[in-house]
PDB file of N, CA and C in Angstrom:
ATOM      1  N   MET A  22     115.337  66.369 -39.295  1.00  0.00           N
ATOM      2  CA  MET A  22     115.974  65.358 -40.140  1.00  0.00           C
ATOM      3  C   MET A  22     115.064  64.146 -40.214  1.00  0.00           C
ATOM      4  N   GLY A  23     114.273  64.013 -41.269  1.00  0.00           N
ATOM      5  CA  GLY A  23     113.394  62.874 -41.434  1.00  0.00           C
ATOM      6  C   GLY A  23     114.040  61.740 -42.196  1.00  0.00           C
ATOM      7  N   TYR A  24     115.253  61.899 -42.642  1.00  0.00           N
ATOM      8  CA  TYR A  24     115.922  60.879 -43.444  1.00  0.00           C
ATOM      9  C   TYR A  24     116.948  60.138 -42.594  1.00  0.00           C
ATOM     10  N   LYS A  25     117.361  58.979 -43.105  1.00  0.00           N
ATOM     11  CA  LYS A  25     118.460  58.253 -42.462  1.00  0.00           C
ATOM     12  C   LYS A  25     119.451  57.836 -43.531  1.00  0.00           C
ATOM     13  N   ILE A  26     120.699  57.720 -43.120  1.00  0.00           N
ATOM     14  CA  ILE A  26     121.785  57.283 -44.001  1.00  0.00           C
ATOM     15  C   ILE A  26     122.048  55.818 -43.703  1.00  0.00           C
ATOM     16  N   ARG A  27     122.193  55.018 -44.754  1.00  0.00           N
ATOM     17  CA  ARG A  27     122.483  53.591 -44.577  1.00  0.00           C
ATOM     18  C   ARG A  27     123.217  53.063 -45.799  1.00  0.00           C
ATOM     19  N   THR A  28     123.755  51.859 -45.656  1.00  0.00           N
ATOM     20  CA  THR A  28     124.379  51.170 -46.781  1.00  0.00           C
ATOM     21  C   THR A  28     123.276  50.629 -47.687  1.00  0.00           C
ATOM     22  N   ALA A  29     123.437  50.806 -48.984  1.00  0.00           N
ATOM     23  CA  ALA A  29     122.446  50.325 -49.950  1.00  0.00           C
ATOM     24  C   ALA A  29     122.419  48.800 -49.978  1.00  0.00           C
ATOM     25  N   VAL A  30     121.283  48.284 -50.360  1.00  0.00           N
ATOM     26  CA  VAL A  30     121.075  46.844 -50.553  1.00  0.00           C
ATOM     27  C   VAL A  30     120.565  46.633 -51.978  1.00  0.00           C
ATOM     28  N   PRO A  31     120.626  45.406 -52.490  1.00  0.00           N
ATOM     29  CA  PRO A  31     120.196  45.169 -53.872  1.00  0.00           C
ATOM     30  C   PRO A  31     118.789  45.684 -54.197  1.00  0.00           C
ATOM     31  N   ALA A  32     117.895  45.688 -53.242  1.00  0.00           N
ATOM     32  CA  ALA A  32     116.533  46.174 -53.498  1.00  0.00           C
ATOM     33  C   ALA A  32     116.498  47.672 -53.822  1.00  0.00           C
ATOM     34  N   ASP A  33     117.569  48.392 -53.516  1.00  0.00           N
ATOM     35  CA  ASP A  33     117.653  49.824 -53.804  1.00  0.00           C
ATOM     36  C   ASP A  33     118.095  50.122 -55.235  1.00  0.00           C
ATOM     37  N   GLU A  34     118.496  49.104 -55.972  1.00  0.00           N
ATOM     38  CA  GLU A  34     119.122  49.334 -57.273  1.00  0.00           C
ATOM     39  C   GLU A  34     118.246  50.133 -58.235  1.00  0.00           C
ATOM     40  N   GLY A  35     116.972  49.859 -58.315  1.00  0.00           N
ATOM     41  CA  GLY A  35     116.102  50.589 -59.235  1.00  0.00           C
ATOM     42  C   GLY A  35     116.082  52.078 -58.950  1.00  0.00           C
ATOM     43  N   LYS A  36     115.970  52.444 -57.694  1.00  0.00           N
ATOM     44  CA  LYS A  36     115.935  53.865 -57.327  1.00  0.00           C
ATOM     45  C   LYS A  36     117.302  54.510 -57.561  1.00  0.00           C
ATOM     46  N   ILE A  37     118.376  53.783 -57.287  1.00  0.00           N
ATOM     47  CA  ILE A  37     119.722  54.307 -57.541  1.00  0.00           C
ATOM     48  C   ILE A  37     119.892  54.578 -59.038  1.00  0.00           C
ATOM     49  N   ARG A  38     119.401  53.681 -59.865  1.00  0.00           N
ATOM     50  CA  ARG A  38     119.472  53.884 -61.317  1.00  0.00           C
ATOM     51  C   ARG A  38     118.699  55.143 -61.738  1.00  0.00           C
ATOM     52  N   GLU A  39     117.521  55.362 -61.154  1.00  0.00           N
ATOM     53  CA  GLU A  39     116.734  56.566 -61.449  1.00  0.00           C
ATOM     54  C   GLU A  39     117.493  57.828 -61.044  1.00  0.00           C
ATOM     55  N   LEU A  40     118.074  57.807 -59.856  1.00  0.00           N
ATOM     56  CA  LEU A  40     118.810  58.976 -59.360  1.00  0.00           C
ATOM     57  C   LEU A  40     120.049  59.254 -60.199  1.00  0.00           C
ATOM     58  N   PHE A  41     120.692  58.196 -60.686  1.00  0.00           N
ATOM     59  CA  PHE A  41     121.865  58.361 -61.548  1.00  0.00           C
ATOM     60  C   PHE A  41     121.468  59.078 -62.843  1.00  0.00           C
ATOM     61  N   LEU A  42     120.335  58.673 -63.432  1.00  0.00           N
ATOM     62  CA  LEU A  42     119.853  59.350 -64.644  1.00  0.00           C
ATOM     63  C   LEU A  42     119.550  60.815 -64.360  1.00  0.00           C
ATOM     64  N   GLU A  43     118.910  61.096 -63.219  1.00  0.00           N
ATOM     65  CA  GLU A  43     118.615  62.479 -62.854  1.00  0.00           C
ATOM     66  C   GLU A  43     119.903  63.290 -62.728  1.00  0.00           C
ATOM     67  N   MET A  44     120.921  62.680 -62.114  1.00  0.00           N
ATOM     68  CA  MET A  44     122.210  63.358 -61.965  1.00  0.00           C
ATOM     69  C   MET A  44     122.795  63.691 -63.336  1.00  0.00           C
ATOM     70  N   GLN A  45     122.793  62.729 -64.241  1.00  0.00           N
ATOM     71  CA  GLN A  45     123.343  62.959 -65.578  1.00  0.00           C
ATOM     72  C   GLN A  45     122.561  64.020 -66.337  1.00  0.00           C
ATOM     73  N   GLN A  46     121.246  63.986 -66.232  1.00  0.00           N
ATOM     74  CA  GLN A  46     120.423  64.990 -66.908  1.00  0.00           C
ATOM     75  C   GLN A  46     120.734  66.388 -66.393  1.00  0.00           C
ATOM     76  N   THR A  47     120.971  66.499 -65.098  1.00  0.00           N
ATOM     77  CA  THR A  47     121.308  67.793 -64.504  1.00  0.00           C
ATOM     78  C   THR A  47     122.677  68.271 -64.985  1.00  0.00           C
ATOM     79  N   ILE A  48     123.647  67.380 -64.988  1.00  0.00           N
ATOM     80  CA  ILE A  48     125.011  67.742 -65.389  1.00  0.00           C
ATOM     81  C   ILE A  48     125.068  68.129 -66.864  1.00  0.00           C
ATOM     82  N   TYR A  49     124.441  67.327 -67.720  1.00  0.00           N
ATOM     83  CA  TYR A  49     124.564  67.513 -69.165  1.00  0.00           C
ATOM     84  C   TYR A  49     123.427  68.349 -69.773  1.00  0.00           C
ATOM     85  N   HIS A  50     122.455  68.742 -68.975  1.00  0.00           N
ATOM     86  CA  HIS A  50     121.343  69.579 -69.425  1.00  0.00           C
ATOM     87  C   HIS A  50     120.601  68.977 -70.612  1.00  0.00           C
ATOM     88  N   THR A  51     120.374  67.682 -70.549  1.00  0.00           N
ATOM     89  CA  THR A  51     119.624  66.987 -71.595  1.00  0.00           C
ATOM     90  C   THR A  51     119.001  65.727 -70.997  1.00  0.00           C
ATOM     91  N   ASP A  52     117.907  65.298 -71.606  1.00  0.00           N
ATOM     92  CA  ASP A  52     117.290  64.032 -71.210  1.00  0.00           C
ATOM     93  C   ASP A  52     117.930  62.855 -71.944  1.00  0.00           C
ATOM     94  N   ASP A  53     118.788  63.154 -72.923  1.00  0.00           N
ATOM     95  CA  ASP A  53     119.422  62.126 -73.745  1.00  0.00           C
ATOM     96  C   ASP A  53     120.703  61.635 -73.067  1.00  0.00           C
ATOM     97  N   VAL A  54     120.528  60.862 -72.012  1.00  0.00           N
ATOM     98  CA  VAL A  54     121.672  60.318 -71.267  1.00  0.00           C
ATOM     99  C   VAL A  54     121.506  58.809 -71.120  1.00  0.00           C
ATOM    100  N   LYS A  55     122.610  58.155 -70.847  1.00  0.00           N
ATOM    101  CA  LYS A  55     122.583  56.714 -70.638  1.00  0.00           C
ATOM    102  C   LYS A  55     122.838  56.448 -69.161  1.00  0.00           C
ATOM    103  N   GLY A  56     122.106  55.529 -68.625  1.00  0.00           N
ATOM    104  CA  GLY A  56     122.290  55.162 -67.231  1.00  0.00           C
ATOM    105  C   GLY A  56     123.333  54.080 -67.088  1.00  0.00           C
ATOM    106  N   TYR A  57     123.305  53.450 -65.952  1.00  0.00           N
ATOM    107  CA  TYR A  57     124.186  52.315 -65.714  1.00  0.00           C
ATOM    108  C   TYR A  57     123.829  51.188 -66.674  1.00  0.00           C
ATOM    109  N   GLY A  58     124.841  50.461 -67.115  1.00  0.00           N
ATOM    110  CA  GLY A  58     124.610  49.289 -67.936  1.00  0.00           C
ATOM    111  C   GLY A  58     124.247  48.096 -67.074  1.00  0.00           C
ATOM    112  N   ASP A  59     123.813  47.033 -67.723  1.00  0.00           N
ATOM    113  CA  ASP A  59     123.497  45.801 -66.989  1.00  0.00           C
ATOM    114  C   ASP A  59     124.726  45.329 -66.243  1.00  0.00           C
ATOM    115  N   GLY A  60     124.561  45.033 -64.990  1.00  0.00           N
ATOM    116  CA  GLY A  60     125.650  44.509 -64.186  1.00  0.00           C
ATOM    117  C   GLY A  60     126.585  45.547 -63.601  1.00  0.00           C
ATOM    118  N   ASP A  61     126.438  46.815 -63.961  1.00  0.00           N
ATOM    119  CA  ASP A  61     127.352  47.851 -63.461  1.00  0.00           C
ATOM    120  C   ASP A  61     127.326  47.986 -61.941  1.00  0.00           C
ATOM    121  N   LEU A  62     126.191  47.714 -61.331  1.00  0.00           N
ATOM    122  CA  LEU A  62     126.097  47.868 -59.879  1.00  0.00           C
ATOM    123  C   LEU A  62     126.332  46.563 -59.124  1.00  0.00           C
ATOM    124  N   GLY A  63     126.521  45.474 -59.841  1.00  0.00           N
ATOM    125  CA  GLY A  63     126.698  44.170 -59.211  1.00  0.00           C
ATOM    126  C   GLY A  63     127.832  44.106 -58.213  1.00  0.00           C
ATOM    127  N   ARG A  64     128.914  44.817 -58.482  1.00  0.00           N
ATOM    128  CA  ARG A  64     130.071  44.764 -57.577  1.00  0.00           C
ATOM    129  C   ARG A  64     129.746  45.310 -56.198  1.00  0.00           C
ATOM    130  N   PHE A  65     128.719  46.134 -56.109  1.00  0.00           N
ATOM    131  CA  PHE A  65     128.342  46.683 -54.807  1.00  0.00           C
ATOM    132  C   PHE A  65     127.556  45.674 -53.979  1.00  0.00           C
ATOM    133  N   TRP A  66     127.058  44.635 -54.603  1.00  0.00           N
ATOM    134  CA  TRP A  66     126.255  43.634 -53.894  1.00  0.00           C
ATOM    135  C   TRP A  66     127.013  42.329 -53.682  1.00  0.00           C
ATOM    136  N   ASP A  67     128.241  42.218 -54.162  1.00  0.00           N
ATOM    137  CA  ASP A  67     128.948  40.927 -54.128  1.00  0.00           C
ATOM    138  C   ASP A  67     129.956  40.804 -52.989  1.00  0.00           C
ATOM    139  N   ASN A  68     129.722  41.493 -51.894  1.00  0.00           N
ATOM    140  CA  ASN A  68     130.586  41.430 -50.711  1.00  0.00           C
ATOM    141  C   ASN A  68     131.966  42.034 -50.930  1.00  0.00           C
ATOM    142  N   SER A  69     132.113  42.870 -51.952  1.00  0.00           N
ATOM    143  CA  SER A  69     133.380  43.574 -52.110  1.00  0.00           C
ATOM    144  C   SER A  69     133.414  44.709 -51.094  1.00  0.00           C
ATOM    145  N   ARG A  70     134.489  45.439 -51.053  1.00  0.00           N
ATOM    146  CA  ARG A  70     134.587  46.572 -50.136  1.00  0.00           C
ATOM    147  C   ARG A  70     133.941  47.826 -50.711  1.00  0.00           C
ATOM    148  N   ASP A  71     133.619  47.816 -51.999  1.00  0.00           N
ATOM    149  CA  ASP A  71     132.924  48.944 -52.597  1.00  0.00           C
ATOM    150  C   ASP A  71     131.501  49.001 -52.037  1.00  0.00           C
ATOM    151  N   ARG A  72     131.017  50.213 -51.821  1.00  0.00           N
ATOM    152  CA  ARG A  72     129.694  50.389 -51.220  1.00  0.00           C
ATOM    153  C   ARG A  72     128.960  51.542 -51.870  1.00  0.00           C
ATOM    154  N   ILE A  73     127.668  51.522 -51.680  1.00  0.00           N
ATOM    155  CA  ILE A  73     126.831  52.675 -51.980  1.00  0.00           C
ATOM    156  C   ILE A  73     126.136  53.044 -50.687  1.00  0.00           C
ATOM    157  N   TYR A  74     126.209  54.321 -50.355  1.00  0.00           N
ATOM    158  CA  TYR A  74     125.450  54.835 -49.219  1.00  0.00           C
ATOM    159  C   TYR A  74     124.242  55.568 -49.765  1.00  0.00           C
ATOM    160  N   VAL A  75     123.105  55.398 -49.101  1.00  0.00           N
ATOM    161  CA  VAL A  75     121.888  56.072 -49.526  1.00  0.00           C
ATOM    162  C   VAL A  75     121.309  56.873 -48.370  1.00  0.00           C
ATOM    163  N   ALA A  76     120.589  57.903 -48.725  1.00  0.00           N
ATOM    164  CA  ALA A  76     119.734  58.620 -47.776  1.00  0.00           C
ATOM    165  C   ALA A  76     118.322  58.160 -48.085  1.00  0.00           C
ATOM    166  N   GLU A  77     117.584  57.862 -47.037  1.00  0.00           N
ATOM    167  CA  GLU A  77     116.239  57.334 -47.199  1.00  0.00           C
ATOM    168  C   GLU A  77     115.258  58.184 -46.392  1.00  0.00           C
ATOM    169  N   ASP A  78     114.180  58.555 -47.034  1.00  0.00           N
ATOM    170  CA  ASP A  78     113.097  59.296 -46.385  1.00  0.00           C
ATOM    171  C   ASP A  78     111.799  58.659 -46.870  1.00  0.00           C
ATOM    172  N   GLY A  79     111.533  57.454 -46.399  1.00  0.00           N
ATOM    173  CA  GLY A  79     110.414  56.674 -46.914  1.00  0.00           C
ATOM    174  C   GLY A  79     110.806  55.886 -48.152  1.00  0.00           C
ATOM    175  N   GLU A  80     111.694  56.432 -48.940  1.00  0.00           N
ATOM    176  CA  GLU A  80     112.298  55.776 -50.102  1.00  0.00           C
ATOM    177  C   GLU A  80     113.694  56.363 -50.266  1.00  0.00           C
ATOM    178  N   VAL A  81     114.496  55.747 -51.113  1.00  0.00           N
ATOM    179  CA  VAL A  81     115.844  56.250 -51.372  1.00  0.00           C
ATOM    180  C   VAL A  81     115.727  57.579 -52.108  1.00  0.00           C
ATOM    181  N   ILE A  82     116.381  58.610 -51.554  1.00  0.00           N
ATOM    182  CA  ILE A  82     116.301  59.954 -52.134  1.00  0.00           C
ATOM    183  C   ILE A  82     117.636  60.454 -52.665  1.00  0.00           C
ATOM    184  N   ASP A  83     118.737  59.880 -52.191  1.00  0.00           N
ATOM    185  CA  ASP A  83     120.079  60.317 -52.593  1.00  0.00           C
ATOM    186  C   ASP A  83     121.028  59.138 -52.460  1.00  0.00           C
ATOM    187  N   PHE A  84     122.160  59.204 -53.181  1.00  0.00           N
ATOM    188  CA  PHE A  84     123.158  58.150 -53.024  1.00  0.00           C
ATOM    189  C   PHE A  84     124.563  58.648 -53.321  1.00  0.00           C
ATOM    190  N   LEU A  85     125.523  57.903 -52.809  1.00  0.00           N
ATOM    191  CA  LEU A  85     126.945  58.134 -53.051  1.00  0.00           C
ATOM    192  C   LEU A  85     127.609  56.782 -53.188  1.00  0.00           C
ATOM    193  N   SER A  86     128.276  56.540 -54.319  1.00  0.00           N
ATOM    194  CA  SER A  86     129.022  55.287 -54.467  1.00  0.00           C
ATOM    195  C   SER A  86     130.466  55.499 -54.020  1.00  0.00           C
ATOM    196  N   VAL A  87     130.988  54.493 -53.347  1.00  0.00           N
ATOM    197  CA  VAL A  87     132.303  54.567 -52.714  1.00  0.00           C
ATOM    198  C   VAL A  87     133.117  53.355 -53.180  1.00  0.00           C
ATOM    199  N   GLU A  88     134.288  53.632 -53.730  1.00  0.00           N
ATOM    200  CA  GLU A  88     135.176  52.566 -54.203  1.00  0.00           C
ATOM    201  C   GLU A  88     136.436  52.540 -53.349  1.00  0.00           C
ATOM    202  N   VAL A  89     136.895  51.343 -53.023  1.00  0.00           N
ATOM    203  CA  VAL A  89     138.134  51.170 -52.269  1.00  0.00           C
ATOM    204  C   VAL A  89     139.227  50.795 -53.265  1.00  0.00           C
ATOM    205  N   HIS A  90     140.318  51.571 -53.259  1.00  0.00           N
ATOM    206  CA  HIS A  90     141.449  51.335 -54.171  1.00  0.00           C
ATOM    207  C   HIS A  90     142.723  51.119 -53.358  1.00  0.00           C
ATOM    208  N   HIS A  91     143.666  50.399 -53.966  1.00  0.00           N
ATOM    209  CA  HIS A  91     144.927  50.086 -53.282  1.00  0.00           C
ATOM    210  C   HIS A  91     146.160  50.391 -54.117  1.00  0.00           C
ATOM    211  N   ASP A  92     146.010  51.135 -55.209  1.00  0.00           N
ATOM    212  CA  ASP A  92     147.153  51.360 -56.077  1.00  0.00           C
ATOM    213  C   ASP A  92     147.185  52.823 -56.508  1.00  0.00           C
ATOM    214  N   PRO A  93     148.199  53.548 -56.299  1.00  0.00           N
ATOM    215  CA  PRO A  93     149.485  53.155 -55.717  1.00  0.00           C
ATOM    216  C   PRO A  93     149.467  53.116 -54.185  1.00  0.00           C
ATOM    217  N   VAL A  94     148.489  53.758 -53.566  1.00  0.00           N
ATOM    218  CA  VAL A  94     148.327  53.682 -52.113  1.00  0.00           C
ATOM    219  C   VAL A  94     146.856  53.386 -51.828  1.00  0.00           C
ATOM    220  N   ASP A  95     146.554  53.054 -50.571  1.00  0.00           N
ATOM    221  CA  ASP A  95     145.161  52.822 -50.195  1.00  0.00           C
ATOM    222  C   ASP A  95     144.400  54.139 -50.163  1.00  0.00           C
ATOM    223  N   TYR A  96     143.233  54.162 -50.812  1.00  0.00           N
ATOM    224  CA  TYR A  96     142.384  55.347 -50.756  1.00  0.00           C
ATOM    225  C   TYR A  96     140.940  54.965 -51.050  1.00  0.00           C
ATOM    226  N   ILE A  97     140.048  55.815 -50.600  1.00  0.00           N
ATOM    227  CA  ILE A  97     138.621  55.696 -50.884  1.00  0.00           C
ATOM    228  C   ILE A  97     138.307  56.716 -51.967  1.00  0.00           C
ATOM    229  N   TYR A  98     137.637  56.279 -53.028  1.00  0.00           N
ATOM    230  CA  TYR A  98     137.254  57.167 -54.120  1.00  0.00           C
ATOM    231  C   TYR A  98     135.741  57.370 -54.078  1.00  0.00           C
ATOM    232  N   LEU A  99     135.327  58.615 -53.984  1.00  0.00           N
ATOM    233  CA  LEU A  99     133.910  58.955 -54.021  1.00  0.00           C
ATOM    234  C   LEU A  99     133.529  59.117 -55.488  1.00  0.00           C
ATOM    235  N   ASP A 100     132.653  58.262 -55.971  1.00  0.00           N
ATOM    236  CA  ASP A 100     132.338  58.247 -57.399  1.00  0.00           C
ATOM    237  C   ASP A 100     130.982  58.901 -57.648  1.00  0.00           C
ATOM    238  N   ASP A 101     129.994  58.166 -58.042  1.00  0.00           N
ATOM    239  CA  ASP A 101     128.698  58.737 -58.397  1.00  0.00           C
ATOM    240  C   ASP A 101     128.012  59.277 -57.145  1.00  0.00           C
ATOM    241  N   PHE A 102     127.464  60.480 -57.289  1.00  0.00           N
ATOM    242  CA  PHE A 102     126.912  61.204 -56.146  1.00  0.00           C
ATOM    243  C   PHE A 102     125.689  61.963 -56.632  1.00  0.00           C
ATOM    244  N   SER A 103     124.529  61.619 -56.105  1.00  0.00           N
ATOM    245  CA  SER A 103     123.308  62.267 -56.551  1.00  0.00           C
ATOM    246  C   SER A 103     122.455  62.686 -55.369  1.00  0.00           C
ATOM    247  N   VAL A 104     122.148  63.952 -55.313  1.00  0.00           N
ATOM    248  CA  VAL A 104     121.187  64.479 -54.350  1.00  0.00           C
ATOM    249  C   VAL A 104     120.043  65.040 -55.174  1.00  0.00           C
ATOM    250  N   THR A 105     118.898  64.405 -55.083  1.00  0.00           N
ATOM    251  CA  THR A 105     117.755  64.820 -55.894  1.00  0.00           C
ATOM    252  C   THR A 105     117.339  66.255 -55.558  1.00  0.00           C
ATOM    253  N   ALA A 106     116.846  66.958 -56.547  1.00  0.00           N
ATOM    254  CA  ALA A 106     116.593  68.401 -56.435  1.00  0.00           C
ATOM    255  C   ALA A 106     115.781  68.786 -55.199  1.00  0.00           C
ATOM    256  N   ALA A 107     114.764  68.043 -54.862  1.00  0.00           N
ATOM    257  CA  ALA A 107     113.899  68.395 -53.731  1.00  0.00           C
ATOM    258  C   ALA A 107     114.603  68.302 -52.380  1.00  0.00           C
ATOM    259  N   TYR A 108     115.754  67.645 -52.333  1.00  0.00           N
ATOM    260  CA  TYR A 108     116.460  67.442 -51.063  1.00  0.00           C
ATOM    261  C   TYR A 108     117.800  68.160 -51.003  1.00  0.00           C
ATOM    262  N   ARG A 109     118.093  69.008 -51.962  1.00  0.00           N
ATOM    263  CA  ARG A 109     119.360  69.739 -51.953  1.00  0.00           C
ATOM    264  C   ARG A 109     119.346  70.834 -50.892  1.00  0.00           C
ATOM    265  N   SER A 110     120.525  71.222 -50.457  1.00  0.00           N
ATOM    266  CA  SER A 110     120.718  72.294 -49.463  1.00  0.00           C
ATOM    267  C   SER A 110     120.127  71.953 -48.105  1.00  0.00           C
ATOM    268  N   LYS A 111     120.094  70.665 -47.781  1.00  0.00           N
ATOM    269  CA  LYS A 111     119.594  70.220 -46.481  1.00  0.00           C
ATOM    270  C   LYS A 111     120.670  69.494 -45.674  1.00  0.00           C
ATOM    271  N   GLY A 112     121.893  69.440 -46.226  1.00  0.00           N
ATOM    272  CA  GLY A 112     122.988  68.776 -45.538  1.00  0.00           C
ATOM    273  C   GLY A 112     123.072  67.281 -45.767  1.00  0.00           C
ATOM    274  N   ILE A 113     122.199  66.733 -46.596  1.00  0.00           N
ATOM    275  CA  ILE A 113     122.192  65.290 -46.819  1.00  0.00           C
ATOM    276  C   ILE A 113     123.457  64.842 -47.554  1.00  0.00           C
ATOM    277  N   GLY A 114     123.880  65.600 -48.546  1.00  0.00           N
ATOM    278  CA  GLY A 114     125.111  65.262 -49.264  1.00  0.00           C
ATOM    279  C   GLY A 114     126.297  65.212 -48.328  1.00  0.00           C
ATOM    280  N   SER A 115     126.370  66.160 -47.420  1.00  0.00           N
ATOM    281  CA  SER A 115     127.454  66.169 -46.428  1.00  0.00           C
ATOM    282  C   SER A 115     127.394  64.938 -45.537  1.00  0.00           C
ATOM    283  N   GLU A 116     126.189  64.512 -45.191  1.00  0.00           N
ATOM    284  CA  GLU A 116     126.027  63.309 -44.366  1.00  0.00           C
ATOM    285  C   GLU A 116     126.487  62.058 -45.119  1.00  0.00           C
ATOM    286  N   LEU A 117     126.198  61.994 -46.414  1.00  0.00           N
ATOM    287  CA  LEU A 117     126.655  60.855 -47.213  1.00  0.00           C
ATOM    288  C   LEU A 117     128.185  60.829 -47.275  1.00  0.00           C
ATOM    289  N   ILE A 118     128.793  61.977 -47.481  1.00  0.00           N
ATOM    290  CA  ILE A 118     130.257  62.046 -47.509  1.00  0.00           C
ATOM    291  C   ILE A 118     130.824  61.643 -46.155  1.00  0.00           C
ATOM    292  N   ARG A 119     130.199  62.075 -45.083  1.00  0.00           N
ATOM    293  CA  ARG A 119     130.663  61.703 -43.737  1.00  0.00           C
ATOM    294  C   ARG A 119     130.581  60.185 -43.544  1.00  0.00           C
ATOM    295  N   ALA A 120     129.544  59.538 -44.065  1.00  0.00           N
ATOM    296  CA  ALA A 120     129.444  58.077 -43.978  1.00  0.00           C
ATOM    297  C   ALA A 120     130.630  57.420 -44.677  1.00  0.00           C
ATOM    298  N   ALA A 121     131.034  57.958 -45.830  1.00  0.00           N
ATOM    299  CA  ALA A 121     132.192  57.428 -46.553  1.00  0.00           C
ATOM    300  C   ALA A 121     133.475  57.644 -45.758  1.00  0.00           C
ATOM    301  N   GLU A 122     133.600  58.795 -45.103  1.00  0.00           N
ATOM    302  CA  GLU A 122     134.780  59.074 -44.279  1.00  0.00           C
ATOM    303  C   GLU A 122     134.858  58.120 -43.089  1.00  0.00           C
ATOM    304  N   VAL A 123     133.734  57.850 -42.470  1.00  0.00           N
ATOM    305  CA  VAL A 123     133.697  56.895 -41.346  1.00  0.00           C
ATOM    306  C   VAL A 123     134.090  55.511 -41.844  1.00  0.00           C
ATOM    307  N   TYR A 124     133.596  55.125 -43.009  1.00  0.00           N
ATOM    308  CA  TYR A 124     133.956  53.839 -43.590  1.00  0.00           C
ATOM    309  C   TYR A 124     135.462  53.759 -43.829  1.00  0.00           C
ATOM    310  N   ALA A 125     136.041  54.820 -44.368  1.00  0.00           N
ATOM    311  CA  ALA A 125     137.500  54.854 -44.580  1.00  0.00           C
ATOM    312  C   ALA A 125     138.232  54.673 -43.261  1.00  0.00           C
ATOM    313  N   GLU A 126     137.781  55.340 -42.217  1.00  0.00           N
ATOM    314  CA  GLU A 126     138.392  55.182 -40.899  1.00  0.00           C
ATOM    315  C   GLU A 126     138.309  53.742 -40.421  1.00  0.00           C
ATOM    316  N   GLU A 127     137.151  53.110 -40.622  1.00  0.00           N
ATOM    317  CA  GLU A 127     136.963  51.703 -40.219  1.00  0.00           C
ATOM    318  C   GLU A 127     137.964  50.797 -40.934  1.00  0.00           C
ATOM    319  N   LEU A 128     138.266  51.116 -42.187  1.00  0.00           N
ATOM    320  CA  LEU A 128     139.212  50.315 -42.968  1.00  0.00           C
ATOM    321  C   LEU A 128     140.676  50.711 -42.724  1.00  0.00           C
ATOM    322  N   GLY A 129     140.879  51.785 -41.966  1.00  0.00           N
ATOM    323  CA  GLY A 129     142.239  52.257 -41.728  1.00  0.00           C
ATOM    324  C   GLY A 129     142.833  52.984 -42.910  1.00  0.00           C
ATOM    325  N   ILE A 130     141.996  53.574 -43.731  1.00  0.00           N
ATOM    326  CA  ILE A 130     142.429  54.283 -44.926  1.00  0.00           C
ATOM    327  C   ILE A 130     142.316  55.785 -44.653  1.00  0.00           C
ATOM    328  N   ALA A 131     143.426  56.485 -44.853  1.00  0.00           N
ATOM    329  CA  ALA A 131     143.457  57.924 -44.524  1.00  0.00           C
ATOM    330  C   ALA A 131     142.990  58.810 -45.668  1.00  0.00           C
ATOM    331  N   ALA A 132     143.144  58.371 -46.898  1.00  0.00           N
ATOM    332  CA  ALA A 132     142.854  59.234 -48.048  1.00  0.00           C
ATOM    333  C   ALA A 132     141.457  58.988 -48.586  1.00  0.00           C
ATOM    334  N   VAL A 133     140.693  60.073 -48.714  1.00  0.00           N
ATOM    335  CA  VAL A 133     139.373  60.039 -49.323  1.00  0.00           C
ATOM    336  C   VAL A 133     139.397  61.039 -50.468  1.00  0.00           C
ATOM    337  N   LEU A 134     139.226  60.559 -51.691  1.00  0.00           N
ATOM    338  CA  LEU A 134     139.303  61.410 -52.879  1.00  0.00           C
ATOM    339  C   LEU A 134     137.960  61.470 -53.579  1.00  0.00           C
TER     340      LEU A 134
END
């Protein structure tokens, strides 16, 4: 395991944007996709409870965005999730999900969707 899992910081935004485009291209089987708009990732840097977890192996290689919701009940929503092709089938995606589950436990939230 040469990678580490950590909470993303604003300096990771460019790589997260690249990985998001790669994810969309894979899902939709086209290069004609739109990435995040301006300001779309700002909420992850403004001290909210929403987070992005990244896997890093010299650079950011994968990410998972995590949103905290309270309506109708408290739950963690796993949103954008990208594991770049060269790092698939290595358990990194599972590690990112586990980081989100640990975060939910820290917040006292039982539901992870």
